[in-house]
Short mmCIF file of C-alpha atoms in Angstrom, two decimals:
data_model
loop_
_atom_site.label_atom_id
_atom_site.label_comp_id
_atom_site.label_asym_id
_atom_site.label_seq_id
_atom_site.Cartn_x
_atom_site.Cartn_y
_atom_site.Cartn_z
CA MET A 1 21.74 12.70 -23.09
CA SER A 2 20.70 10.95 -19.88
CA VAL A 3 19.60 7.33 -20.04
CA LEU A 4 17.01 5.73 -17.77
CA HIS A 5 18.36 2.95 -15.57
CA VAL A 6 16.73 0.52 -13.15
CA LEU A 7 18.55 0.47 -9.81
CA PHE A 8 18.60 -2.54 -7.53
CA LYS A 9 20.49 -3.69 -4.46
CA VAL A 10 22.43 -6.85 -3.80
CA ASP A 11 24.09 -7.25 -0.39
CA GLY A 12 23.81 -3.51 0.28
CA THR A 13 25.50 -2.43 -2.96
CA GLU A 14 23.57 -0.55 -5.62
CA TYR A 15 23.66 -1.81 -9.18
CA ALA A 16 21.98 -0.56 -12.34
CA MET A 17 21.10 -1.66 -15.83
CA PRO A 18 19.49 0.28 -18.68
CA ALA A 19 15.72 0.44 -18.32
CA ALA A 20 15.44 -0.31 -22.05
CA ASP A 21 16.73 -3.84 -21.28
CA VAL A 22 14.20 -4.44 -18.49
CA VAL A 23 10.86 -6.00 -19.36
CA GLN A 24 9.44 -5.79 -15.86
CA MET A 25 10.11 -6.43 -12.19
CA GLU A 26 8.33 -9.15 -10.25
CA SER A 27 8.08 -10.07 -6.60
CA PHE A 28 9.98 -13.26 -5.91
CA THR A 29 7.93 -15.99 -4.30
CA GLY A 30 10.20 -18.88 -5.22
CA ALA A 31 11.48 -20.68 -8.28
CA THR A 32 11.27 -24.21 -9.53
CA PRO A 33 14.75 -25.76 -9.18
CA VAL A 34 16.39 -27.12 -12.33
CA PRO A 35 18.34 -30.37 -11.85
CA GLY A 36 21.93 -30.02 -13.01
CA ALA A 37 21.76 -26.24 -13.37
CA PRO A 38 24.69 -24.16 -12.10
CA ALA A 39 24.44 -23.14 -8.43
CA HIS A 40 23.74 -19.51 -9.34
CA VAL A 41 20.60 -20.43 -11.30
CA ALA A 42 17.76 -20.04 -8.80
CA GLY A 43 15.37 -21.93 -11.06
CA LEU A 44 12.45 -21.20 -13.33
CA VAL A 45 9.52 -18.84 -12.85
CA GLN A 46 6.52 -17.91 -14.97
CA VAL A 47 6.34 -14.36 -16.28
CA ARG A 48 3.41 -13.41 -18.47
CA GLY A 49 2.88 -17.03 -19.42
CA ARG A 50 6.53 -17.64 -20.31
CA VAL A 51 8.95 -19.86 -18.45
CA VAL A 52 11.92 -17.71 -17.49
CA PRO A 53 15.25 -18.83 -15.98
CA VAL A 54 16.30 -16.81 -12.94
CA VAL A 55 19.93 -16.14 -12.02
CA ASP A 56 20.58 -15.43 -8.33
CA ALA A 57 22.72 -12.27 -8.29
CA ARG A 58 24.16 -13.08 -4.87
CA ALA A 59 25.34 -16.49 -5.99
CA ARG A 60 26.59 -15.14 -9.31
CA PHE A 61 28.60 -12.41 -7.60
CA GLY A 62 30.05 -14.89 -5.08
CA LEU A 63 28.20 -13.35 -2.13
CA PRO A 64 26.65 -15.24 0.79
CA ALA A 65 23.02 -16.30 0.43
CA GLY A 66 20.51 -13.77 1.68
CA THR A 67 17.57 -14.19 3.98
CA PRO A 68 14.34 -14.36 1.94
CA SER A 69 12.43 -11.10 2.14
CA LEU A 70 9.31 -9.50 0.73
CA ASP A 71 11.68 -6.98 -0.92
CA TRP A 72 13.28 -9.62 -3.14
CA ARG A 73 12.60 -8.92 -6.81
CA VAL A 74 13.21 -10.57 -10.13
CA VAL A 75 14.42 -8.01 -12.64
CA VAL A 76 13.30 -9.51 -15.93
CA GLY A 77 15.52 -8.53 -18.82
CA GLN A 78 15.50 -9.12 -22.54
CA LEU A 79 18.58 -10.43 -24.32
CA GLY A 80 17.68 -10.59 -27.97
CA GLU A 81 15.05 -13.31 -28.18
CA ARG A 82 15.74 -14.55 -24.65
CA THR A 83 13.99 -13.42 -21.50
CA VAL A 84 16.04 -13.86 -18.33
CA GLY A 85 15.42 -12.91 -14.70
CA LEU A 86 17.94 -11.65 -12.17
CA LEU A 87 17.08 -12.23 -8.51
CA VAL A 88 18.06 -9.20 -6.42
CA ASP A 89 17.54 -8.08 -2.80
CA SER A 90 15.39 -5.09 -3.78
CA ALA A 91 14.56 -2.93 -6.79
CA ARG A 92 12.54 0.21 -6.35
CA GLU A 93 14.20 3.04 -8.22
CA VAL A 94 14.44 4.19 -11.80
CA LEU A 95 16.55 7.22 -12.59
CA LYS A 96 18.32 9.01 -15.38
CA LEU A 97 22.09 8.68 -15.39
CA ASP A 98 24.07 11.46 -17.01
CA PRO A 99 26.84 9.88 -19.14
CA ARG A 100 29.26 12.44 -17.66
CA THR A 101 28.84 10.73 -14.26
CA ILE A 102 29.69 7.29 -15.63
CA GLN A 103 33.31 6.10 -15.51
CA PRO A 104 35.10 2.85 -16.23
CA PRO A 105 35.54 0.78 -13.08
CA PRO A 106 38.93 0.86 -11.35
CA PRO A 107 41.25 -2.00 -12.42
CA MET A 108 40.84 -3.74 -9.06
CA VAL A 109 37.06 -3.84 -9.59
CA VAL A 110 37.48 -5.13 -13.14
CA GLU A 111 39.62 -8.02 -11.90
CA GLY A 112 37.51 -8.85 -8.86
CA ALA A 113 34.12 -8.52 -10.50
CA LYS A 114 34.84 -11.00 -13.32
CA GLY A 115 33.62 -8.47 -15.88
CA PHE A 116 30.16 -8.25 -14.33
CA VAL A 117 30.66 -4.51 -13.64
CA LYS A 118 31.21 -2.46 -16.79
CA ALA A 119 31.10 1.04 -15.28
CA VAL A 120 30.56 3.05 -12.12
CA ALA A 121 28.20 6.01 -11.89
CA GLN A 122 28.24 8.72 -9.27
CA VAL A 123 24.71 9.66 -8.21
CA GLY A 124 25.13 12.44 -5.67
CA PRO A 125 27.04 10.86 -2.80
CA ARG A 126 26.21 7.32 -4.00
CA LEU A 127 28.23 5.06 -6.27
CA VAL A 128 26.25 2.73 -8.51
CA MET A 129 27.75 -0.23 -10.37
CA LEU A 130 26.49 -0.65 -13.92
CA ILE A 131 26.33 -4.36 -14.63
CA ASP A 132 27.02 -6.13 -17.88
CA PHE A 133 23.65 -7.90 -17.91
CA PRO A 134 24.45 -10.27 -20.80
CA ARG A 135 27.64 -11.34 -19.05
CA VAL A 136 25.86 -11.83 -15.72
CA VAL A 137 23.04 -13.96 -17.11
CA GLY A 138 23.76 -14.65 -20.79
CA GLU A 139 25.62 -17.93 -20.87
CA GLU A 140 23.54 -19.49 -18.13
CA ALA A 141 20.30 -18.52 -19.89
CA ALA A 142 21.37 -20.47 -22.95
CA ASP A 143 22.19 -23.49 -20.78
CA VAL A 144 18.91 -23.43 -18.91
CA ASP A 145 16.31 -22.58 -21.51
CA GLY A 146 18.00 -24.28 -24.42
CA GLN A 147 17.91 -21.11 -26.52
CA GLY A 148 20.77 -19.09 -27.78
#
């Protein structure tokens, strides 16, 4: 059975996470910095009246900072009771991924990606990295919002 995923790009690479974990996507117009927060925490934003910590995917993945763009999006995800945003370069596509097209990442990717990539899906000629969203944002969310 195919599962809906939200696709987004970071530094030209396509990533995905299950649509069931995504609350919404927002344009990124800036975040309020948090003193003492890790460098990959972009800051806080308001989403539907809630204060949400935002993790910068580029910083988290060890990539160079990007040039701000109107395409930048915050993919807002739900981790249990916590709501966390992931700042990405763009996010415009939702598609069904057939489980038969999803494979474990090669060992080199597992080692280099610090566990952030849990699988790779082949979508036609494209390869999409399925992220481990809780691993990418989980620990930092607890540090920033005091929950968890």
